[in-house]
XYZ file of C-alpha atoms in Angstrom:
226
model
C 3.378 -18.978 -9.127
C 1.459 -17.502 -6.216
C -2.153 -17.584 -5.126
C -4.889 -15.666 -3.337
C -6.784 -17.536 -0.636
C -10.375 -16.531 0.061
C -11.749 -17.301 3.523
C -15.351 -17.204 4.696
C -16.734 -17.170 8.230
C -19.187 -20.023 8.907
C -21.042 -17.863 11.425
C -21.421 -14.341 9.965
C -20.567 -15.063 6.274
C -17.879 -12.345 6.227
C -15.214 -12.927 3.574
C -11.492 -12.160 3.735
C -8.671 -12.587 1.212
C -5.046 -13.475 1.911
C -3.095 -12.054 -1.039
C 0.289 -13.649 -0.233
C 2.164 -10.391 -0.813
C 5.562 -9.186 0.324
C 7.449 -5.899 0.373
C 11.013 -4.828 -0.271
C 12.975 -1.609 -0.257
C 14.001 -0.601 -3.765
C 17.722 0.210 -3.452
C 17.520 2.610 -6.415
C 14.604 4.765 -5.235
C 14.759 4.018 -1.492
C 10.995 3.435 -1.609
C 8.932 0.427 -0.552
C 7.544 -1.811 -3.305
C 4.650 -4.205 -2.645
C 4.487 -7.268 -4.890
C 2.791 -10.623 -5.322
C 5.078 -13.538 -4.563
C 5.932 -14.360 -8.174
C 9.366 -15.307 -9.487
C 10.144 -11.996 -11.220
C 9.309 -9.932 -8.128
C 11.290 -12.267 -5.869
C 14.332 -11.930 -8.137
C 14.009 -8.130 -8.103
C 13.951 -8.144 -4.301
C 17.169 -10.144 -3.963
C 19.309 -6.998 -4.068
C 17.149 -5.221 -1.475
C 18.552 -4.515 1.998
C 15.079 -4.755 3.557
C 12.502 -7.471 2.849
C 9.391 -8.767 4.600
C 5.827 -10.042 4.416
C 2.527 -8.176 4.120
C -0.110 -9.564 6.489
C -3.667 -8.255 6.284
C -6.364 -8.831 8.877
C -9.203 -6.854 10.423
C -10.070 -5.291 13.781
C -13.772 -5.879 14.377
C -13.746 -3.472 17.308
C -12.262 -0.566 15.301
C -14.005 -1.665 12.093
C -10.755 -1.164 10.198
C -8.410 -3.245 8.080
C -5.096 -4.016 9.793
C -2.012 -4.067 7.531
C 1.133 -5.537 9.091
C 4.558 -5.062 7.488
C 6.497 -7.947 8.991
C 10.239 -7.498 8.538
C 12.276 -10.627 7.890
C 15.678 -10.025 9.553
C 17.064 -13.200 7.959
C 16.629 -11.728 4.469
C 17.476 -8.113 5.366
C 20.854 -6.474 5.798
C 19.717 -3.927 8.387
C 19.429 -4.583 12.094
C 16.002 -4.574 13.760
C 16.013 -0.921 14.877
C 17.350 0.366 11.547
C 14.847 -1.790 9.634
C 11.900 -0.416 11.612
C 13.048 3.206 11.184
C 13.783 2.804 7.461
C 10.417 1.170 6.792
C 8.497 3.693 8.926
C 10.173 6.656 7.223
C 9.512 5.234 3.757
C 5.823 4.527 4.443
C 5.264 7.978 5.964
C 7.072 9.630 3.062
C 5.016 7.632 0.562
C 1.711 8.695 2.114
C 2.793 12.340 2.338
C 3.744 12.291 -1.353
C 0.352 10.801 -2.326
C -1.481 13.403 -0.241
C 0.489 16.237 -1.870
C -0.073 14.744 -5.324
C -3.823 14.589 -4.687
C -3.909 18.291 -3.750
C -1.986 19.138 -6.929
C -4.294 16.885 -8.985
C -7.370 18.766 -7.718
C -5.749 22.027 -8.857
C -4.860 20.535 -12.228
C -8.391 19.186 -12.680
C -9.826 22.715 -12.433
C -7.443 23.927 -15.124
C -8.311 20.965 -17.388
C -12.070 21.508 -16.924
C -11.621 25.086 -18.160
C -9.674 23.716 -21.148
C -6.800 26.084 -20.465
C -4.354 23.984 -22.472
C -1.267 26.188 -22.153
C -1.795 26.487 -18.393
C -2.212 22.688 -18.167
C 1.136 22.070 -19.805
C 2.845 24.714 -17.666
C 1.350 23.255 -14.469
C 2.546 19.738 -15.342
C 6.059 20.984 -16.086
C 6.151 22.955 -12.823
C 5.010 19.885 -10.874
C 6.969 17.251 -12.752
C 7.750 15.147 -9.652
C 4.009 14.528 -9.138
C 3.002 14.067 -12.776
C 5.826 12.247 -14.549
C 3.299 9.909 -16.192
C 1.480 12.908 -17.683
C 4.727 14.441 -18.856
C 5.499 11.180 -20.669
C 2.009 11.319 -22.218
C 2.697 14.854 -23.447
C 5.860 13.656 -25.171
C 4.392 10.421 -26.585
C 1.207 12.036 -27.930
C 2.871 15.223 -29.214
C 0.894 17.309 -26.738
C -2.596 16.115 -27.719
C -4.928 17.508 -25.057
C -7.602 14.777 -25.255
C -5.055 11.995 -24.746
C -3.647 13.836 -21.754
C -7.112 14.400 -20.290
C -7.987 10.715 -20.708
C -4.888 9.619 -18.812
C -5.408 12.223 -16.093
C -8.967 11.002 -15.459
C -7.518 7.788 -13.974
C -5.243 9.582 -11.503
C -7.710 11.170 -9.070
C -9.769 7.965 -8.443
C -6.529 6.055 -7.761
C -5.303 8.702 -5.319
C -8.693 8.820 -3.571
C -8.628 5.033 -3.210
C -5.088 5.076 -1.782
C -5.884 7.842 0.715
C -9.188 6.202 1.698
C -7.422 2.882 2.290
C -4.833 4.609 4.460
C -7.455 6.443 6.529
C -9.572 3.308 7.018
C -6.632 1.058 7.883
C -4.303 0.517 10.812
C -0.690 0.194 9.653
C 1.716 -1.750 11.850
C 5.378 -2.764 11.624
C 6.660 -5.938 13.244
C 9.734 -8.185 13.275
C 9.314 -11.913 12.643
C 9.374 -13.701 16.033
C 9.425 -10.307 17.791
C 7.235 -9.489 20.805
C 5.972 -6.054 19.740
C 4.071 -4.090 17.143
C 5.315 -0.624 16.118
C 3.127 2.133 14.688
C 4.159 4.783 12.170
C 4.098 7.264 15.079
C 6.859 5.425 16.993
C 4.493 3.817 19.497
C 5.170 0.258 20.686
C 2.483 -2.293 21.572
C 2.427 -5.911 22.614
C 2.232 -8.176 19.563
C -1.251 -9.252 18.414
C -2.859 -6.252 20.137
C -4.581 -3.542 18.079
C -2.778 -0.210 18.662
C -6.082 1.663 18.341
C -8.280 -0.157 20.835
C -5.890 -2.544 22.625
C -8.129 -5.512 21.799
C -6.544 -8.743 20.633
C -6.600 -9.259 16.867
C -6.826 -12.537 14.969
C -5.330 -13.466 11.615
C -6.867 -14.698 8.381
C -5.963 -18.402 8.458
C -7.791 -21.652 9.129
C -6.194 -21.800 12.590
C -7.688 -18.470 13.665
C -11.187 -17.183 14.375
C -13.145 -14.616 12.377
C -11.880 -11.156 13.428
C -15.428 -9.781 13.269
C -17.577 -12.298 15.149
C -15.211 -14.984 16.449
C -16.689 -17.692 14.219
C -14.793 -20.435 12.417
C -12.998 -19.557 9.178
C -12.984 -21.886 6.193
C -11.212 -21.698 2.824
C -13.784 -20.904 0.160
C -11.515 -20.554 -2.868
C -7.905 -20.333 -4.084
C -6.965 -18.256 -7.123
C -3.600 -19.050 -8.705
C -1.626 -16.474 -10.713
C 1.663 -16.722 -12.619
């Protein structure tokens, strides 16, 4: 069982949530998976060569969420340098794939709006690596256009959310007990310093101050999940 912890600032009433998440490199796909710390996910990560924690905070100066991928070298089989490079490459590749998929989805949306059913099916087949879920829908529903359209309608909002989160966030890589932060552009900064503005950042715990106003944080709620 894991839990979400909701914090609230006593001074400015800002709220923050610690989701208690971790990441691991899927040895089959060589891609990074982000999971809640539940038993099934932990068991799946045991065969991974690269494991670590997800830490989220906020830079009040940049007005952006800060997402820290903190590598745990005691649970990983790679050395520090290899871990950083592998994680950086995977995260960059993941974002590039999402960006490409969004561009293809915009094209596909125009074809669907014109109800050009044959062209829709051809486009999905030609771009199978981006639309495997739609290809499965084609097979499962025997090519029913309305079912396909209904499933597709959920794709663009998800992609827009993912891209928006990436643009409005600062992504950092770190090593547990290490002295530096590493960006996805191979820059190195002193730990606990925002790479964008070089201001010190605080974390979302009772021992830290509000990252927006410097007020005291208190736990407002805990939500437990299986």
